[in-house]
Coordinates of C-alpha atoms and ligand atoms in Angstrom, one line a residue:
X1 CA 66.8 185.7 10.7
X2 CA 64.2 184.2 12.6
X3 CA 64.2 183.3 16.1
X4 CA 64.1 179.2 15.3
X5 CA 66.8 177.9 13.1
X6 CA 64.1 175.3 11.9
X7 CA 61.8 178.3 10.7
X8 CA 64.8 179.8 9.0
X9 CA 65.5 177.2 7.0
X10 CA 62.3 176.2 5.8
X11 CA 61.4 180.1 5.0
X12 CA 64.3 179.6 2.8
X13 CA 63.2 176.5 1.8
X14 CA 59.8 177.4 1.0
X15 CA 61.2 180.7 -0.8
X16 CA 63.1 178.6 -3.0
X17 CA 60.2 176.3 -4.0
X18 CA 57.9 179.3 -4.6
X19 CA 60.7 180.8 -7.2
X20 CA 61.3 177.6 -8.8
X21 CA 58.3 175.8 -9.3
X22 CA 56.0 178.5 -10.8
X23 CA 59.3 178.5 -13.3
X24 CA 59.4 174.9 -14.1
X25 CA 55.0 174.7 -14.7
X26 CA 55.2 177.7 -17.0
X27 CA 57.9 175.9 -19.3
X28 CA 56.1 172.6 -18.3
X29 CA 52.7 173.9 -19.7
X30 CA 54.3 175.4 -22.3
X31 CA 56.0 172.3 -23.5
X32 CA 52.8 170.5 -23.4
X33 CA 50.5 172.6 -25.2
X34 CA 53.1 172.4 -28.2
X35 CA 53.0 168.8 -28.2
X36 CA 49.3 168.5 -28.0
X37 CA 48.9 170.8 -30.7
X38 CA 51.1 169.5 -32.9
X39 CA 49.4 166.1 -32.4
X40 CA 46.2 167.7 -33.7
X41 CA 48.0 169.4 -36.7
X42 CA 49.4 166.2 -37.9
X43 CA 46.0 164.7 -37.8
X44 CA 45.1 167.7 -40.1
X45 CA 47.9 167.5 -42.2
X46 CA 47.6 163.8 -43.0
X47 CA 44.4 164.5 -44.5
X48 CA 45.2 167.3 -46.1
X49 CA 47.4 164.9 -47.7
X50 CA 45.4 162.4 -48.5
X51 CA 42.4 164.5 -49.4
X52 CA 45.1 166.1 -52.1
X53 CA 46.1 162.5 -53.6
X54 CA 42.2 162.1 -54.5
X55 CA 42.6 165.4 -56.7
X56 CA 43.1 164.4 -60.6
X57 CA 42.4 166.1 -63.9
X58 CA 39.9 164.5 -66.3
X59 CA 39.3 166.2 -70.0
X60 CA 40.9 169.5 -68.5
X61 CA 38.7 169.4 -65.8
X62 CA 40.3 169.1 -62.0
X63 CA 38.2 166.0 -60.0
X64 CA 37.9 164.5 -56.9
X65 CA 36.7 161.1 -55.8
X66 CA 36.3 160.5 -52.4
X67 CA 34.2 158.0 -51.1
X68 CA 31.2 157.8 -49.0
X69 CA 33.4 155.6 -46.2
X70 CA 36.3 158.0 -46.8
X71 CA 34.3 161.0 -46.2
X72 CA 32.3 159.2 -43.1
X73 CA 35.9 158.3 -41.4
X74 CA 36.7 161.9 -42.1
X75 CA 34.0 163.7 -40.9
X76 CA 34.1 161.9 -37.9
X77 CA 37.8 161.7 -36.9
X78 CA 37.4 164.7 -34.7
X79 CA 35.3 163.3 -31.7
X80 CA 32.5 165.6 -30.9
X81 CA 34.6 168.2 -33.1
X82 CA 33.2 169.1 -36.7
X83 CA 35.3 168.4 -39.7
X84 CA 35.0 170.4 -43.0
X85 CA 36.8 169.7 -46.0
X86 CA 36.4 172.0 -49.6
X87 CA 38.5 171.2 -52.9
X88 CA 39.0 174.5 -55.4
X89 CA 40.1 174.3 -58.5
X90 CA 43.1 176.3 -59.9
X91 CA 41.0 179.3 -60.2
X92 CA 39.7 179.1 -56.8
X93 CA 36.3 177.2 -58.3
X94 CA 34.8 175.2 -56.1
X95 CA 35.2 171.1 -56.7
X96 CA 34.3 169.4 -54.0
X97 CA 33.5 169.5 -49.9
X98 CA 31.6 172.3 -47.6
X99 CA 31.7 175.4 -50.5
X100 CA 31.5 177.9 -47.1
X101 CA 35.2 177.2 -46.3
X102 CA 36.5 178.3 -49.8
X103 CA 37.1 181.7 -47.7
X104 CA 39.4 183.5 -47.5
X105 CA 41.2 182.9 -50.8
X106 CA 44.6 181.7 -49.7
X107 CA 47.7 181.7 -51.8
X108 CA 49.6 178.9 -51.7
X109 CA 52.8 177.5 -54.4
X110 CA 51.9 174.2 -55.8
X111 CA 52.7 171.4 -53.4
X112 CA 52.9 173.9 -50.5
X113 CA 51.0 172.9 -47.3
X114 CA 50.2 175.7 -44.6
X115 CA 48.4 175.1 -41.0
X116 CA 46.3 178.2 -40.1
X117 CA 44.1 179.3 -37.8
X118 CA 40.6 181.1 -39.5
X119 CA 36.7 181.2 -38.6
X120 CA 33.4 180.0 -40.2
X121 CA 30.1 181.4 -39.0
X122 CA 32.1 183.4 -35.7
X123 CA 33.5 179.4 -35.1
X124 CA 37.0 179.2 -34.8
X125 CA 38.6 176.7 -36.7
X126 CA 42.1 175.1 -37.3
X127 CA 42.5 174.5 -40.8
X128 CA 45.6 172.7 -43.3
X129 CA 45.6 173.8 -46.7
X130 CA 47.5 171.9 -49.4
X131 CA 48.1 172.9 -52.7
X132 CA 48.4 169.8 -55.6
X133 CA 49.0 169.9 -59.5
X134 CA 46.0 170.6 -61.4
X135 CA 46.9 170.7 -64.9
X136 CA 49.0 173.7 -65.5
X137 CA 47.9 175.5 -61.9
X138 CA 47.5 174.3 -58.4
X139 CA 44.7 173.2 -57.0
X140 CA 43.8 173.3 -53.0
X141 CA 42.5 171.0 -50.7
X142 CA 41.4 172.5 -47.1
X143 CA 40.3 170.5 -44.1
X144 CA 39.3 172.1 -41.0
X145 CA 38.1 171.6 -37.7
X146 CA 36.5 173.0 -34.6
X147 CA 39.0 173.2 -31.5
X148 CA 36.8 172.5 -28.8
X149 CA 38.6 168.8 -28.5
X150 CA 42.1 170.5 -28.5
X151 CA 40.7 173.6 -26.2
X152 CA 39.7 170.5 -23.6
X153 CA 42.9 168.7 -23.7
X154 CA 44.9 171.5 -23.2
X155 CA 43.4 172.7 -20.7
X156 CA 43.3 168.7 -19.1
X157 CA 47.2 169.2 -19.6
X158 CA 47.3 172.7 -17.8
X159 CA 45.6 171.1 -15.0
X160 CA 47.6 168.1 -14.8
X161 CA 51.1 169.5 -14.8
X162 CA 49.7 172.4 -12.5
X163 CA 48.5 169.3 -9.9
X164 CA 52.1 167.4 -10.5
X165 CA 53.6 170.7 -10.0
X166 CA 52.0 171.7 -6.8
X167 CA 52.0 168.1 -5.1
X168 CA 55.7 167.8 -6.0
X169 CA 56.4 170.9 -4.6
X170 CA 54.6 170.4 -1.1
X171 CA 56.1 166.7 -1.2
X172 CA 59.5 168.6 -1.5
X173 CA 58.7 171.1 1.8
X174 CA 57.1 167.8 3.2
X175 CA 60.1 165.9 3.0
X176 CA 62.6 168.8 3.9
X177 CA 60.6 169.3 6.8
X178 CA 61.2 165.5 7.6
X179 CA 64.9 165.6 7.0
X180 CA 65.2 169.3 8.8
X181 CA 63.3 167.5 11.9
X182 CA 66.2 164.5 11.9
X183 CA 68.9 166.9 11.6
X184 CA 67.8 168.9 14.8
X185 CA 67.5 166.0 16.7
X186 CA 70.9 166.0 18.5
X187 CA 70.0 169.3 19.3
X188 CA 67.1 168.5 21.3
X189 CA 68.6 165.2 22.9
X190 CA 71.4 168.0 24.1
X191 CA 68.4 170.2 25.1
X192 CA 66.9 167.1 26.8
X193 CA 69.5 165.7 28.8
X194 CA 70.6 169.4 30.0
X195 CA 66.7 170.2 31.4
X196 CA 66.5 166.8 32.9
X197 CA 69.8 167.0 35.0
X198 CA 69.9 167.7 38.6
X199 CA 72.2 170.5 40.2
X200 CA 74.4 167.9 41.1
X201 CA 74.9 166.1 38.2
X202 CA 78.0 167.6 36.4
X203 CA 79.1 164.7 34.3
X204 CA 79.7 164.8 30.8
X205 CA 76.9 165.1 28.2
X206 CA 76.4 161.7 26.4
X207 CA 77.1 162.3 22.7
X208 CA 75.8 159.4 20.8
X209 CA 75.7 159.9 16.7
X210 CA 76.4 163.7 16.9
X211 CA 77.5 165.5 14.0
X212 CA 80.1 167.4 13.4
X213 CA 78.4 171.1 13.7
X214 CA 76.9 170.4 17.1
X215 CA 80.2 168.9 18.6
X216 CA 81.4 171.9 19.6
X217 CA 78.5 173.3 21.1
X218 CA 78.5 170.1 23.1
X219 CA 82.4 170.0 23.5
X220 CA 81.9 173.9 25.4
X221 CA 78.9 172.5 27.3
X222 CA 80.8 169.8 28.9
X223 CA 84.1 172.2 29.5
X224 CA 81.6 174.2 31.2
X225 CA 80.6 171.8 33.3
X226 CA 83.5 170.3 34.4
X227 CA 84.5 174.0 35.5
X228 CA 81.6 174.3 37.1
X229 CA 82.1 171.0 38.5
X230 CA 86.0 172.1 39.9
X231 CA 84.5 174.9 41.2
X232 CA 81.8 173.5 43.5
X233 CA 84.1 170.6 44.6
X234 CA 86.4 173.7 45.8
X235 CA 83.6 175.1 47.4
X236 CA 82.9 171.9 48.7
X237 CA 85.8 171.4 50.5
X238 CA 86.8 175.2 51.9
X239 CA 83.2 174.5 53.7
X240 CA 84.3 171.1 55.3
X241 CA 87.5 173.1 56.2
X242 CA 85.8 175.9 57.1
X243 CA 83.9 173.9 59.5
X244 CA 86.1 171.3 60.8
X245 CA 88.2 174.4 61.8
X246 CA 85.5 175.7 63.8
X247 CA 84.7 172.2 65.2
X248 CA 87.8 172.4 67.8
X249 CA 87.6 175.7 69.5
X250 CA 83.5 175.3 69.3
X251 CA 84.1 172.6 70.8
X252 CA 86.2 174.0 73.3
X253 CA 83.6 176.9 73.8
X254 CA 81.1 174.0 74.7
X255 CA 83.4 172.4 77.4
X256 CA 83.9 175.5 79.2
X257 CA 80.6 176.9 79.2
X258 CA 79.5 173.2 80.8
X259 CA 82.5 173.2 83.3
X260 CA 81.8 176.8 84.2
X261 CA 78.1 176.0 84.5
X262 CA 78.8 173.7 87.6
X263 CA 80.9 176.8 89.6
X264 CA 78.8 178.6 91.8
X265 CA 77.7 182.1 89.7
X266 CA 75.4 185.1 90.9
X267 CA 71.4 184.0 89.3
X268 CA 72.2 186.9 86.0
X269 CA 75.9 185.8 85.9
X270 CA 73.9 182.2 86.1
X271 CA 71.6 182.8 83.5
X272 CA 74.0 184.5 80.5
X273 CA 76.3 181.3 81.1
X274 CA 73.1 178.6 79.6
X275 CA 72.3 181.3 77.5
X276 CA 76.1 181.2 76.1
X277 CA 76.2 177.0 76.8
X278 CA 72.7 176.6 74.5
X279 CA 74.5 179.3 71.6
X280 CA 77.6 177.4 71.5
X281 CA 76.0 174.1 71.1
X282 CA 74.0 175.0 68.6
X283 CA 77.1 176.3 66.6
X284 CA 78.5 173.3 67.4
X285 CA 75.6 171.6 65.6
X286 CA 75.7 173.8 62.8
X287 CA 79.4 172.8 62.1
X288 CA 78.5 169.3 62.5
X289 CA 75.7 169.4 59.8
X290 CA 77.8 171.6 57.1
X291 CA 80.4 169.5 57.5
X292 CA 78.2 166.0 56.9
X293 CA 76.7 168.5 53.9
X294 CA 80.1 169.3 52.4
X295 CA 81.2 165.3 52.8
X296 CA 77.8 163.6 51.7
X297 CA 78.2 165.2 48.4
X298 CA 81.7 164.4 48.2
X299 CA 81.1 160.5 48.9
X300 CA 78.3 160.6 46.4
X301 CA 80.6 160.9 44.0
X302 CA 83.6 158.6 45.3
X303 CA 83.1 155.5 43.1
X304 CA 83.1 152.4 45.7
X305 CA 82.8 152.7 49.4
X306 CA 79.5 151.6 49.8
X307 CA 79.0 148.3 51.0
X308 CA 76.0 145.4 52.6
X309 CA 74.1 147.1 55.2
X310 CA 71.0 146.1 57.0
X311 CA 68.9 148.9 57.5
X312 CA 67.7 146.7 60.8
X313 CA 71.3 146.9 62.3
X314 CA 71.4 150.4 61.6
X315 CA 68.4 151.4 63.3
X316 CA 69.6 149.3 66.6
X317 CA 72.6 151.4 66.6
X318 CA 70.1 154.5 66.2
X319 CA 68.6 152.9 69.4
X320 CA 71.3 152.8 71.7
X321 CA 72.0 156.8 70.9
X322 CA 68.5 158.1 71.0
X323 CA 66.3 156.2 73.7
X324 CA 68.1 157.5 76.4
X325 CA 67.4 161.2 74.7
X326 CA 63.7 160.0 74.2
X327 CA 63.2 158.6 77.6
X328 CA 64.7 162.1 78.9
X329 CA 62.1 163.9 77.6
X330 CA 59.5 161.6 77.8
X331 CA 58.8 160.4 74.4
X332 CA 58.0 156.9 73.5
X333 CA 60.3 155.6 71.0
X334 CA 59.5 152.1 69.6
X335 CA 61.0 149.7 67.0
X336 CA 59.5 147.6 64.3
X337 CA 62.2 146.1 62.5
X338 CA 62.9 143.5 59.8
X339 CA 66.2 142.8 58.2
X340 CA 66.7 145.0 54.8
X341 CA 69.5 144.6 53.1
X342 CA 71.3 147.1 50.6
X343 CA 74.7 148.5 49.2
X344 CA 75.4 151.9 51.2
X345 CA 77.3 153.7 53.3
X346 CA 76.4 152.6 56.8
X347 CA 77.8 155.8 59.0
X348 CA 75.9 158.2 56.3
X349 CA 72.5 155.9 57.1
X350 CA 72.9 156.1 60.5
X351 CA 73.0 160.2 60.1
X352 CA 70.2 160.0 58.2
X353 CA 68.0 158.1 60.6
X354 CA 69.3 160.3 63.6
X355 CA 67.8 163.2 61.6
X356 CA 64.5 162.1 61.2
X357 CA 64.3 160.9 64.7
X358 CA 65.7 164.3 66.4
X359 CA 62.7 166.1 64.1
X360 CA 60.1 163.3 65.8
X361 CA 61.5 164.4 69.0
X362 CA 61.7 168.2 68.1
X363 CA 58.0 168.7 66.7
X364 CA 56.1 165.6 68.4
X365 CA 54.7 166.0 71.6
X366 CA 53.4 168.5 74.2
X367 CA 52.8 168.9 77.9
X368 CA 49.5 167.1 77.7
X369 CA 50.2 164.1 74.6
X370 CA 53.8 162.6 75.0
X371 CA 55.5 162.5 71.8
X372 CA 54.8 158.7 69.9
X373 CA 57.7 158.2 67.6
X374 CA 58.2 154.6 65.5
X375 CA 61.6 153.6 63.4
X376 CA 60.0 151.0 60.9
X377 CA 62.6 149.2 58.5
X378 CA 61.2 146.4 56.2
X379 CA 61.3 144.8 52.7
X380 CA 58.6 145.4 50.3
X381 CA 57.4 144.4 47.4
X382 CA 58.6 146.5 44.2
X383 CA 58.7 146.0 40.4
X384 CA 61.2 143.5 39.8
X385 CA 62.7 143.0 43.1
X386 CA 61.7 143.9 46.5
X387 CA 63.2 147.5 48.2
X388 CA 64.6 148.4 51.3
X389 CA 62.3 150.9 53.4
X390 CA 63.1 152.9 56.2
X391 CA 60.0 154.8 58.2
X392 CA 59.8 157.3 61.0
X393 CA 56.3 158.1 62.3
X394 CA 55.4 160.5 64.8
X395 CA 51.9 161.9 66.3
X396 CA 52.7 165.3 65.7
X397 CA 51.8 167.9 63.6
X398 CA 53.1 166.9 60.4
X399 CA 53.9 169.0 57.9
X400 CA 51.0 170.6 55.3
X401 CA 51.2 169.2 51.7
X402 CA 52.0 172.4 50.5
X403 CA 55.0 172.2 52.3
X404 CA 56.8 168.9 52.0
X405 CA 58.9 170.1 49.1
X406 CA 60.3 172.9 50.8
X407 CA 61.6 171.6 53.9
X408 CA 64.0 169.9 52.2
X409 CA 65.9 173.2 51.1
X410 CA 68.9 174.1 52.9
X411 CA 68.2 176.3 55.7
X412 CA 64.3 176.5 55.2
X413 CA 61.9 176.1 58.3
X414 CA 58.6 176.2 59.0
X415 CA 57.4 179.5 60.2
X416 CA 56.7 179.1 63.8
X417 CA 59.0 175.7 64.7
X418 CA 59.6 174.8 67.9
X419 CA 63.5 174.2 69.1
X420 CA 66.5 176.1 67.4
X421 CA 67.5 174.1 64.6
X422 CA 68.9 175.9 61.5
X423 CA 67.0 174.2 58.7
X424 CA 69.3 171.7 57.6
X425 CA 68.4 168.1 59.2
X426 CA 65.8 166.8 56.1
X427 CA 68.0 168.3 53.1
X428 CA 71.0 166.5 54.8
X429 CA 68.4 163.4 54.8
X430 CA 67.6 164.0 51.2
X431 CA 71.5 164.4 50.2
X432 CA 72.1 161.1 51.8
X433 CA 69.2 159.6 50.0
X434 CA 70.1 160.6 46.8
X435 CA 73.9 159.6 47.7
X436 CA 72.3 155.9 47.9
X437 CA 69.3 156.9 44.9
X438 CA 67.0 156.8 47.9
X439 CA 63.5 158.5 47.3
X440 CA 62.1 160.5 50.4
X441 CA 58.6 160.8 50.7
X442 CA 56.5 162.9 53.6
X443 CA 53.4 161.3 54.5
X444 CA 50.5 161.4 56.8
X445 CA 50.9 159.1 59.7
X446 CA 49.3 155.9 59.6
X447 CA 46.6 156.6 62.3
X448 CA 45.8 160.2 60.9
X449 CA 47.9 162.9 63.0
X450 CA 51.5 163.1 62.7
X451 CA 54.2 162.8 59.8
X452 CA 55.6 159.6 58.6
X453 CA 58.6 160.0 56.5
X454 CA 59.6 157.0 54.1
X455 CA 62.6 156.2 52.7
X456 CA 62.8 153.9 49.5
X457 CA 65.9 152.6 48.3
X458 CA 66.6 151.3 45.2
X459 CA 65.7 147.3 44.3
X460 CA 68.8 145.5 45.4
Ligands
LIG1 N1 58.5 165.3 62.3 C1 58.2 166.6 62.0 N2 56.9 167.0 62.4 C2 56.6 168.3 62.1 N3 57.3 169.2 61.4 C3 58.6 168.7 61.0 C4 59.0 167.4 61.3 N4 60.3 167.3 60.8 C5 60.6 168.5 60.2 N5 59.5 169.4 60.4 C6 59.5 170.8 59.9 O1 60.4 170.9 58.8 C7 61.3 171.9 59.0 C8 62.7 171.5 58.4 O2 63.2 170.5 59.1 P1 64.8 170.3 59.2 O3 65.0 169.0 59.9 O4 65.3 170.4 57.9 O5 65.3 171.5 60.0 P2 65.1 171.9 61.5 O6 64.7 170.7 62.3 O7 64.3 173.1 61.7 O8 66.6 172.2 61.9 P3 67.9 171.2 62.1 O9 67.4 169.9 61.6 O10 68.9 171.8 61.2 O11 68.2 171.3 63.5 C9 61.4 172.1 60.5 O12 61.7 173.4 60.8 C10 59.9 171.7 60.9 O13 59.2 172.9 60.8
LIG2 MG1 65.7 168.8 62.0

């Protein structure tokens, strides 16, 4: 058994053809070397025949009158074969014709006819003999002729059936082939839609014209994934509980650490309370972003829910919550907006945008260049209809090309970042794009330095 069901079947195939067709041209070639022989031999015969009717007895005497247009038409009825005739009288006496072919005696009953094969001068000949009434005895009338005529033909024939034979055999694994090709095909649309599937995407294989041997295959694919599918929703949720459980007492741990902050502590008592206050807000954090994690995946697969937004209004609400935390640390945080409409989620948006504005914040910036960060949302021109686009540029370092695909994973950051972030903020931005079938794309800023991260939604 080979490794490819394809190969196995056309070795098998191929075995079959190579059993069956040398079987078929021997009793092929053999079939048509009869028939072309026996073609031949009638000719013979028939003159043999005739020759004999020319035979008569005059005063005791056998004769034979055969004209000079009877014997042209005879000697010529061969082709480019030579035709010899002989008549012998009842004693074997030579009558008529080419006396060398009155060898070897032959002895025949009167009205007998024989077909033979025999030689004159090392030439081999085919030869009909007839024997007719002479008188009392029998008299015999011989025609021969070369084969080389016949040899040709039949070996024409050999050739031609061998040619059928061969072209109708690789037309045969030709068309097999074909048919095996068309009968894999489901498999390789099942192949297809399996390699082109994202992580997330869990529904049911589409099935189309699939027959009956590959529905099962198909039938446990799809029981697979809707296990698998159970199974990550659970996980799913025990992380949103897992984290909304923490949410309340980090939340707690936050309060305190801020209230006891103000109290007046000894400078080392002083400086293990921020370090405490920083830890417990970043855990705070933390839970916040698993838990938008956990519930952007869920609502990407809630039917409904999503509704008109305008990416403008959005970003204004962005404004209100992060120009105050911009002006703290003296960034310059601009606008450019433009109303763009589309069907989303508008609290999921707004999470998105934060994210990409608290990395501009994070990464953009030092002591000597304030931080230049711009929210950009606009309608541009696509095929078919125009798309929404949401932009954040900053005058930082960006991010190296070899590196824009992995920031996105969960968790991943790159070595050396500034500020203690876990490594979560862009795949939550990608999970909300993909949620809305949003591409995100990392891009130099416009003036050079600096990252500029685009988001394209789909046409409206
Ligand atoms: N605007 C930016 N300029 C330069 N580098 C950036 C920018 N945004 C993200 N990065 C890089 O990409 C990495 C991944 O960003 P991401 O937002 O996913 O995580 P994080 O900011 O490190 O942590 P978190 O967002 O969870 O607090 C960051 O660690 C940083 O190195
Ligand atoms: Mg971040």
């Amino acid at each position: 058994m080979l490794k490819s069901l394809k190969a196995t079947l056309m070795l098998w195939v191929v075995l079959v053809i190579a059993l069956v067709v040398p079987l078929r041209f021997f009793f092929d070639v053999r079939g048509q070397l009869q028939r072309t022989s026996a073609a031949y031999d009638s000719s013979l015969s028939d003159w043999a025949l005739a020759l004999g009717n020319l035979v008569h007895m005059r005063d005791g005497e056998p004769q034979f009158d055969l004209s000079e247009q009877t014997e042209r038409s005879l000697r010529t009825t061969a082709g480019s074969d030579t035709v010899y005739y002989v008549v012998l009288g009842p004693n074997g006496q030579w009558v008529a014709g080419d006396a060398p072919l009155a060898m070897p005696l032959i002895g025949l009953q009167r009205g007998e006819r024989r077909l033979l094969d025999t030689q004159l001068g090392g030439q081999p000949l085919r030869m009909a003999v007839r024997a007719v009434e002479c008188g009392a005895g029998a008299c015999q009338v011989r025609v021969a002729e070369t084969m080389g005529e016949r040899e040709q033909t039949r070996l024409a024939s050999v050739w031609i059936t061998a040619l059928l034979a061969g072209g109708g055999a690789l037309l045969l694994a030709l068309a097999i082939w074909r048919v095996v090709s068309v009968a894999m095909r489901p498999l390789a649309s099942v192949n297809e839609q399996l390699a082109e599937r994202s992580l997330d995407d869990l529904r049911p294989l589409r099935r189309g014209r699939m027959p009956s041997e590959v529905q099962p295959l198909v039938d446990a694919i799809d029981q697979l994934l809707q296990r698998v599918a159970v199974d990550a929703s659970r996980q799913r949720h025990f992380i949103a509980d897992a984290a909304h459980q923490l949410r309340t007492p980090l939340t707690a741990l936050r309060t305190e650490s801020e209230l006891a902050l103000l109290e007046g502590h000894p400078p080392a008592v002083h400086a293990t309370l921020v370090r405490m206050h920083r830890s417990a807000q970043r855990v705070a954090r933390l839970a916040d972003q698993l838990l938008m994690l956990a519930r952007t995946e869920a609502s990407s697969r809630e039917p409904g829910g999503a509704e008109p937004v305008d990416l403008k209004a959005v970003a204004q609400d962005a404004a209100q919550n992060w120009v105050p935390r911009a002006l703290e640390r003296g960034a310059d945080l601009g606008f450019q907006l433009e109303s763009a409409w589309l069907r989303g989620r508008r609290h999921l948006l707004g999470e998105l945008l934060g994210n990409l504005v608290h990395n501009a914040l994070e990464y953009a910036g030092d002591a000597e260049h304030p931080a230049r960060i711009t929210v950009r949302t606009a309608l541009i021109d696509g095929p078919g209809a125009a798309r929404a686009v949401l932009e954040v540029e900053d005058n930082g370092p960006g991010i190296d090309g070899a590196e824009r695909e992995r920031v996105f994973e969960r968790f991943y950051r790159l070595p050396g970042s500034a500020g203690s972030g876990s490594g979560l903020g862009l795949a939550i931005v990608r999970d909300i794009a993909l949620a809305h079938g949003a591409s995100v794309t990392l891009l130099d800023a416009e003036d050079g330095g600096g990252l500029r991260v685009r988001v394209t939604f789909p046409a409206a």
